[in-house]
């Protein structure tokens, strides 16, 4: 069935470090891909998306490239800040137009 | 973002109580969703409404009863819940059913605790 695999957290980094959160998925066809972020005490917010192969989604310094050949959509940021501490969710869209959710990756940034 | 508002933010109830969760969206969206978020588990899609019609019910126990009186409001009626129902309940909306151009917008959730 459709599924998504993310790094288990928490991922702990120092401020200004480089971030990568891996995401791989299995889904029918070539789904749209999303990254959502959940800050403490809040709901989920759309961070970025990519709708076709080789597309790069970007927002707030975060980037992710749709890699069809490896069915991956890894999230990267060149220099993280304390305010980036949150839980990050990779979510492909399945053929029934429902998002496939993983457990998320908790990111902790230390000053 | 305050486009999707959920009330209450926190709810504590006994197993025999009846309560309702409310969700309101001010975005002019046509689709609304209820999710359950439990610690260290993937989000679970519970119900989906499109143009006030239920289009998805993912084997949710009958003690959860949704209601969508119009495209801006969504309720989740709760009765005789179990301790394992304690979780964060998230409401979301999208312009149309989730697609390439319809990302979901989430509320801040209701933290439900069953005694």
Short mmCIF file of C-alpha atoms in Angstrom, two decimals:
data_model
loop_
_atom_site.label_atom_id
_atom_site.label_comp_id
_atom_site.label_asym_id
_atom_site.label_seq_id
_atom_site.Cartn_x
_atom_site.Cartn_y
_atom_site.Cartn_z
CA UNK A 1 0.00 0.00 0.00
CA UNK A 2 0.93 3.66 -0.06
CA UNK A 3 3.34 4.74 2.64
CA UNK A 4 5.91 7.33 3.60
CA UNK A 5 9.14 6.85 5.54
CA UNK A 6 10.83 9.67 7.40
CA UNK A 7 13.83 9.85 9.68
CA UNK A 8 12.93 9.05 13.24
CA UNK A 9 13.57 11.93 15.54
CA UNK A 10 14.38 13.84 17.38
CA UNK A 11 17.00 15.42 15.19
CA UNK A 12 19.11 17.79 17.28
CA UNK A 13 21.31 20.42 15.64
CA UNK A 14 23.11 23.59 16.61
CA UNK A 15 22.02 26.93 15.21
CA UNK A 16 23.38 27.63 11.70
CA UNK A 17 23.94 23.93 11.00
CA UNK A 18 22.90 22.32 7.72
CA UNK A 19 19.68 20.34 7.86
CA UNK A 20 18.55 17.29 5.94
CA UNK A 21 15.41 15.35 6.78
CA UNK A 22 15.03 12.32 4.55
CA UNK A 23 11.72 11.27 3.08
CA UNK A 24 10.96 8.35 0.80
CA UNK A 25 7.55 7.15 -0.26
CA UNK A 26 5.65 4.47 -2.08
CA UNK A 27 2.58 5.53 -4.01
CA UNK A 28 0.76 4.83 -7.22
CA UNK A 29 1.86 6.95 -10.15
CA UNK A 30 3.61 10.26 -9.64
CA UNK A 31 1.91 11.98 -6.75
CA UNK A 32 2.23 15.58 -5.66
CA UNK A 33 4.52 15.86 -2.66
CA UNK A 34 4.19 18.14 0.37
CA UNK A 35 6.13 19.07 3.46
CA UNK A 36 4.10 20.32 6.42
CA UNK A 37 5.47 21.78 9.65
CA UNK A 38 3.88 21.75 13.11
CA UNK A 39 5.18 24.26 15.65
CA UNK A 40 4.60 23.53 19.36
CA UNK A 41 0.95 23.92 20.34
CA UNK A 42 -0.21 24.57 16.80
CA UNK A 43 -1.76 22.77 13.87
CA UNK A 44 0.09 21.84 10.69
CA UNK A 45 1.16 24.44 8.13
CA UNK A 46 2.09 23.81 4.53
CA UNK A 47 5.82 24.46 4.18
CA UNK A 48 6.41 23.64 0.51
CA UNK A 49 5.26 21.40 -2.29
CA UNK A 50 6.29 19.92 -5.64
CA UNK A 51 3.84 18.62 -8.20
CA UNK A 52 6.02 16.84 -10.76
CA UNK A 53 9.38 15.17 -11.19
CA UNK A 54 12.44 17.41 -10.77
CA UNK A 55 10.34 20.25 -9.35
CA UNK A 56 11.94 22.04 -6.43
CA UNK A 57 9.68 23.41 -3.73
CA UNK A 58 11.07 26.17 -1.52
CA UNK A 59 9.92 28.39 1.31
CA UNK A 60 11.53 30.13 4.32
CA UNK A 61 14.97 28.87 3.30
CA UNK A 62 13.80 25.25 3.09
CA UNK A 63 14.04 23.30 -0.15
CA UNK A 64 13.02 19.88 -1.38
CA UNK A 65 13.39 18.34 -4.85
CA UNK A 66 11.00 15.76 -6.29
CA UNK A 67 13.21 12.79 -7.23
CA UNK A 68 11.13 10.35 -9.23
CA UNK A 69 13.94 7.85 -9.74
CA UNK A 70 14.51 7.42 -6.00
CA UNK A 71 10.92 8.24 -4.89
CA UNK A 72 12.35 10.74 -2.44
CA UNK A 73 11.60 14.30 -1.34
CA UNK A 74 14.30 15.18 1.18
CA UNK A 75 13.97 18.47 3.06
CA UNK A 76 17.05 20.70 3.34
CA UNK A 77 18.01 24.03 4.82
CA UNK A 78 21.43 25.59 4.71
CA UNK A 79 21.43 27.32 8.10
CA UNK A 80 18.81 26.47 10.72
CA UNK A 81 17.55 28.76 13.45
CA UNK A 82 16.12 28.08 16.89
CA UNK A 83 12.73 29.13 15.51
CA UNK A 84 12.84 26.16 13.10
CA UNK A 85 12.32 23.79 16.01
CA UNK A 86 9.14 21.90 15.15
CA UNK A 87 7.84 18.59 13.82
CA UNK A 88 8.14 18.13 10.05
CA UNK A 89 5.85 15.88 8.01
CA UNK A 90 6.44 14.59 4.51
CA UNK A 91 3.11 13.82 2.84
CA UNK A 92 2.61 12.47 -0.68
CA UNK A 93 -0.82 12.69 -2.24
CA UNK A 94 -2.20 9.31 -3.22
CA UNK A 95 -4.31 8.44 -6.24
CA UNK A 96 -7.48 8.99 -4.20
CA UNK A 97 -6.38 12.55 -3.49
CA UNK A 98 -5.68 11.83 0.16
CA UNK A 99 -2.47 12.77 1.90
CA UNK A 100 -0.33 9.89 3.16
CA UNK A 101 1.09 10.78 6.56
CA UNK A 102 4.08 9.49 8.45
CA UNK A 103 4.79 10.02 12.14
CA UNK A 104 6.82 13.16 11.45
CA UNK A 105 10.35 14.13 12.40
CA UNK A 106 10.92 16.28 15.45
CA UNK A 107 13.65 18.89 14.95
CA UNK A 108 15.36 20.55 17.91
CA UNK A 109 17.70 23.47 17.27
CA UNK A 110 19.98 24.51 20.12
CA UNK A 111 21.40 28.04 20.35
CA UNK B 1 -2.67 31.56 10.25
CA UNK B 2 -6.17 31.96 11.64
CA UNK B 3 -8.17 30.81 8.63
CA UNK B 4 -9.30 27.63 10.41
CA UNK B 5 -10.50 28.01 13.99
CA UNK B 6 -11.12 25.12 16.36
CA UNK B 7 -12.89 25.23 19.72
CA UNK B 8 -12.33 24.34 22.43
CA UNK B 9 -8.52 24.17 22.47
CA UNK B 10 -8.57 21.74 25.39
CA UNK B 11 -11.28 19.36 26.57
CA UNK B 12 -11.33 16.94 29.47
CA UNK B 13 -14.30 14.60 29.66
CA UNK B 14 -15.41 11.41 31.31
CA UNK B 15 -16.23 8.30 29.35
CA UNK B 16 -19.98 8.79 29.78
CA UNK B 17 -20.06 12.44 28.73
CA UNK B 18 -21.29 13.87 25.44
CA UNK B 19 -19.40 16.80 23.95
CA UNK B 20 -18.79 18.36 20.55
CA UNK B 21 -15.75 19.78 18.83
CA UNK B 22 -16.25 22.71 16.50
CA UNK B 23 -14.31 23.81 13.46
CA UNK B 24 -14.90 26.94 11.41
CA UNK B 25 -13.05 28.04 8.30
CA UNK B 26 -13.04 31.54 6.87
CA UNK B 27 -11.25 30.69 3.64
CA UNK B 28 -14.17 29.95 1.35
CA UNK B 29 -13.06 26.34 1.00
CA UNK B 30 -15.32 23.53 -0.15
CA UNK B 31 -13.68 20.55 1.59
CA UNK B 32 -13.18 19.92 5.29
CA UNK B 33 -11.43 17.14 7.20
CA UNK B 34 -11.13 15.68 10.69
CA UNK B 35 -7.83 14.09 11.71
CA UNK B 36 -6.68 12.34 14.89
CA UNK B 37 -3.08 12.92 15.95
CA UNK B 38 -1.68 10.57 18.61
CA UNK B 39 1.84 10.68 19.97
CA UNK B 40 4.43 9.06 17.69
CA UNK B 41 1.79 7.82 15.24
CA UNK B 42 0.93 9.06 11.74
CA UNK B 43 -1.99 11.39 11.39
CA UNK B 44 -5.18 9.41 10.97
CA UNK B 45 -7.75 10.75 8.55
CA UNK B 46 -11.19 10.29 10.14
CA UNK B 47 -13.73 12.07 7.95
CA UNK B 48 -13.80 14.09 4.74
CA UNK B 49 -16.58 16.38 3.58
CA UNK B 50 -16.86 18.02 0.19
CA UNK B 51 -19.63 20.56 -0.40
CA UNK B 52 -21.24 19.40 2.87
CA UNK B 53 -21.43 15.78 1.73
CA UNK B 54 -19.40 13.11 3.50
CA UNK B 55 -17.04 11.50 1.01
CA UNK B 56 -14.79 9.47 3.27
CA UNK B 57 -15.21 7.61 6.53
CA UNK B 58 -12.12 5.64 7.41
CA UNK B 59 -13.58 2.97 9.67
CA UNK B 60 -14.05 5.35 12.56
CA UNK B 61 -15.97 4.01 15.60
CA UNK B 62 -19.56 5.19 15.85
CA UNK B 63 -18.81 7.00 19.10
CA UNK B 64 -17.46 9.73 16.78
CA UNK B 65 -20.19 11.41 14.76
CA UNK B 66 -19.40 14.21 12.29
CA UNK B 67 -21.74 16.93 11.16
CA UNK B 68 -21.25 19.49 8.40
CA UNK B 69 -24.20 21.90 8.37
CA UNK B 70 -22.60 24.22 5.79
CA UNK B 71 -19.31 24.60 3.97
CA UNK B 72 -17.83 26.80 6.71
CA UNK B 73 -18.57 24.64 9.75
CA UNK B 74 -17.68 21.14 10.80
CA UNK B 75 -18.50 19.42 14.08
CA UNK B 76 -17.34 16.23 15.70
CA UNK B 77 -19.84 14.89 18.23
CA UNK B 78 -18.37 12.66 20.91
CA UNK B 79 -20.12 10.16 23.18
CA UNK B 80 -19.04 7.27 25.35
CA UNK B 81 -15.39 7.69 24.44
CA UNK B 82 -12.57 5.43 25.59
CA UNK B 83 -9.22 6.37 27.14
CA UNK B 84 -7.44 5.51 23.88
CA UNK B 85 -9.41 8.29 22.21
CA UNK B 86 -7.29 10.86 24.06
CA UNK B 87 -5.41 12.72 21.32
CA UNK B 88 -5.13 15.97 19.41
CA UNK B 89 -8.01 16.34 16.96
CA UNK B 90 -7.19 18.48 13.96
CA UNK B 91 -9.56 20.07 11.51
CA UNK B 92 -8.41 21.06 8.03
CA UNK B 93 -9.93 22.60 4.93
CA UNK B 94 -8.96 22.88 1.29
CA UNK B 95 -10.37 24.71 -1.71
CA UNK B 96 -11.47 21.40 -3.20
CA UNK B 97 -10.70 17.81 -2.32
CA UNK B 98 -6.93 17.61 -1.84
CA UNK B 99 -5.21 17.88 -5.19
CA UNK B 100 -2.27 19.55 -6.80
CA UNK B 101 -3.67 23.01 -6.32
CA UNK B 102 -5.53 22.44 -3.06
CA UNK B 103 -3.22 22.22 -0.07
CA UNK B 104 -4.89 21.65 3.27
CA UNK B 105 -5.03 24.41 5.87
CA UNK B 106 -5.13 23.22 9.48
CA UNK B 107 -6.55 24.58 12.69
CA UNK B 108 -4.57 24.46 15.94
CA UNK B 109 -6.47 21.43 17.16
CA UNK B 110 -8.43 20.38 20.22
CA UNK B 111 -6.45 18.49 22.84
CA UNK B 112 -8.87 15.86 24.16
CA UNK B 113 -8.29 13.94 27.37
CA UNK B 114 -10.61 11.11 28.42
CA UNK B 115 -10.66 10.31 32.11
#
